[in-house]
Short mmCIF file of C-alpha atoms in Angstrom, two decimals:
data_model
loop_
_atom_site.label_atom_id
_atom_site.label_comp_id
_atom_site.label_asym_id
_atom_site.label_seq_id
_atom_site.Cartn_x
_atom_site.Cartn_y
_atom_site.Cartn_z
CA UNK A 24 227.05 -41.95 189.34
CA UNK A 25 225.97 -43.59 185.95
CA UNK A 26 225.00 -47.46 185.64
CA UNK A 27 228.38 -47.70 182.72
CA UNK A 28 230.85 -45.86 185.86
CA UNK A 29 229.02 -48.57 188.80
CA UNK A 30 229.39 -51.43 186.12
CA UNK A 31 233.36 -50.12 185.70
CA UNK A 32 233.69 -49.88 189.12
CA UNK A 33 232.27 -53.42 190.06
CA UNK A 34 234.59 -54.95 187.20
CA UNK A 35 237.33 -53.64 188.80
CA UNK A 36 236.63 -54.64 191.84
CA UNK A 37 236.05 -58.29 190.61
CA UNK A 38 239.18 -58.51 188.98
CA UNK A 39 241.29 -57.48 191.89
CA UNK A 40 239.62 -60.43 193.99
CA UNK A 41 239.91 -62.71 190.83
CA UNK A 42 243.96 -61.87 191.55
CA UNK A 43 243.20 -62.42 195.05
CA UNK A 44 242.12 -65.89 195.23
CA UNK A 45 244.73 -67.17 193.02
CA UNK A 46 247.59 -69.08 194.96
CA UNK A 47 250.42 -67.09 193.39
CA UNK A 48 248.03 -63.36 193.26
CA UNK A 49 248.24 -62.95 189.43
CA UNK A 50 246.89 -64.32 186.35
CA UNK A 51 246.69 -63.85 182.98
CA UNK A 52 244.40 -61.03 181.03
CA UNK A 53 242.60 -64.25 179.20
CA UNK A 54 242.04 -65.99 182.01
CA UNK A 55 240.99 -62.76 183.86
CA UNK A 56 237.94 -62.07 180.67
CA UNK A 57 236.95 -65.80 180.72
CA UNK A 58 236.31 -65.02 185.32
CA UNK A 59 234.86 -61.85 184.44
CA UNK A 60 232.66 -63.65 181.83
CA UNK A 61 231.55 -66.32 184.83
CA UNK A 62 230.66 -63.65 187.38
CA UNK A 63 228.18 -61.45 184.87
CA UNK A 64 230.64 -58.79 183.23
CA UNK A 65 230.52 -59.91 179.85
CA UNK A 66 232.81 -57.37 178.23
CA UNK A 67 236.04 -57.24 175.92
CA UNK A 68 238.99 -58.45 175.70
CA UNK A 69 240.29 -54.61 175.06
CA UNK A 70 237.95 -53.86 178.09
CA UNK A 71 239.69 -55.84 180.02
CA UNK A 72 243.04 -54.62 179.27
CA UNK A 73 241.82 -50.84 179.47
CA UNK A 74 241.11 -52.28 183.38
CA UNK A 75 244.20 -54.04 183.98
CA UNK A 76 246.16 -50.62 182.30
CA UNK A 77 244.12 -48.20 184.66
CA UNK A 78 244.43 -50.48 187.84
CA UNK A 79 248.10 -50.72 187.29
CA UNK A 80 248.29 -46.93 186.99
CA UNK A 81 246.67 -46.71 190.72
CA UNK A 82 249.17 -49.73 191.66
CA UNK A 83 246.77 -52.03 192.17
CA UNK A 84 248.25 -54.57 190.47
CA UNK A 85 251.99 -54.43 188.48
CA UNK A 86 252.04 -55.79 184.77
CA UNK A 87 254.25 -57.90 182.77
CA UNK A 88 253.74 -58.54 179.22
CA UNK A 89 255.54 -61.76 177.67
CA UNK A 90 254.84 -62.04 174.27
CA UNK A 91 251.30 -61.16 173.76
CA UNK A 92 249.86 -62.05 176.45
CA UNK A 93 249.38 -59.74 179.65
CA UNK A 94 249.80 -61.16 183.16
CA UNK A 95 248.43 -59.42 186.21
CA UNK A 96 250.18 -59.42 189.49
CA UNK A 97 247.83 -58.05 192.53
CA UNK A 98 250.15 -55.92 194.98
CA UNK A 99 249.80 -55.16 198.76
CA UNK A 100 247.77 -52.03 198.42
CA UNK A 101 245.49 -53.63 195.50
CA UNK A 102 244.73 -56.78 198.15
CA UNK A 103 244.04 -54.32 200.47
CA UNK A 104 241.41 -52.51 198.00
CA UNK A 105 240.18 -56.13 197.40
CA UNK A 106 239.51 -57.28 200.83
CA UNK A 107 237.90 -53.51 201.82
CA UNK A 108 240.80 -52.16 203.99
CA UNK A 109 241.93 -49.85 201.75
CA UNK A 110 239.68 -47.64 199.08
CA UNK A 111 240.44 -46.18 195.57
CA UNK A 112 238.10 -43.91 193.78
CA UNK A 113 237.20 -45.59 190.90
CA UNK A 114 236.71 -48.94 192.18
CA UNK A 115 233.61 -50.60 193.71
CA UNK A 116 234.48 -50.79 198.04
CA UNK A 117 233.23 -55.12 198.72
CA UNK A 118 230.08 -55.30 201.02
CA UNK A 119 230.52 -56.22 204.35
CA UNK A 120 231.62 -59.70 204.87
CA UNK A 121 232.70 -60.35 201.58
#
């Protein structure tokens, strides 16, 4: 695997227990870059979207668009890929304990 797949992988991972530890399980895709930004993945805003597209393609998480901005909702099967109970190709499995 190549470090730019790992790094994907990790991001996705970290933005599926971003939606996680929210009290309603969603947020929006700014608020999503600014977390990202705070745990070491200092990448896009398109980046980010190009995530939250591809993770709601695996159903992950569902999307809503209102307006322009892009709000993430985490589903059952993304919390599971969040918390390590489930895995997806494609995104980073949490180390034990986590």
């Amino acid at each position: 695997m190549s470090y730019a797949e790992f790094l994907k992988e990790d991001q996705r991972l970290v933005i599926l227990r971003i939606l996680y530890e929210m009290p309603s399980y969603s947020s929006n895709s700014s608020i999503i870059y600014s977390a990202l930004d705070h745990y070491g993945h200092a990448i896009s805003r398109d980046q980010v979207k190009t995530h939250l597209s591809w993770l709601g393609q695996q159903d992950l998480i569902k999307i809503e668009t209102i307006g322009s901005v892009i709000v993430a909702r985490l589903t059952d099967f993304g919390a599971d890929v969040a918390t390590g109970k489930a895995i997806v190709h494609g995104v980073k499995r949490p180390g034990a304990g986590a």
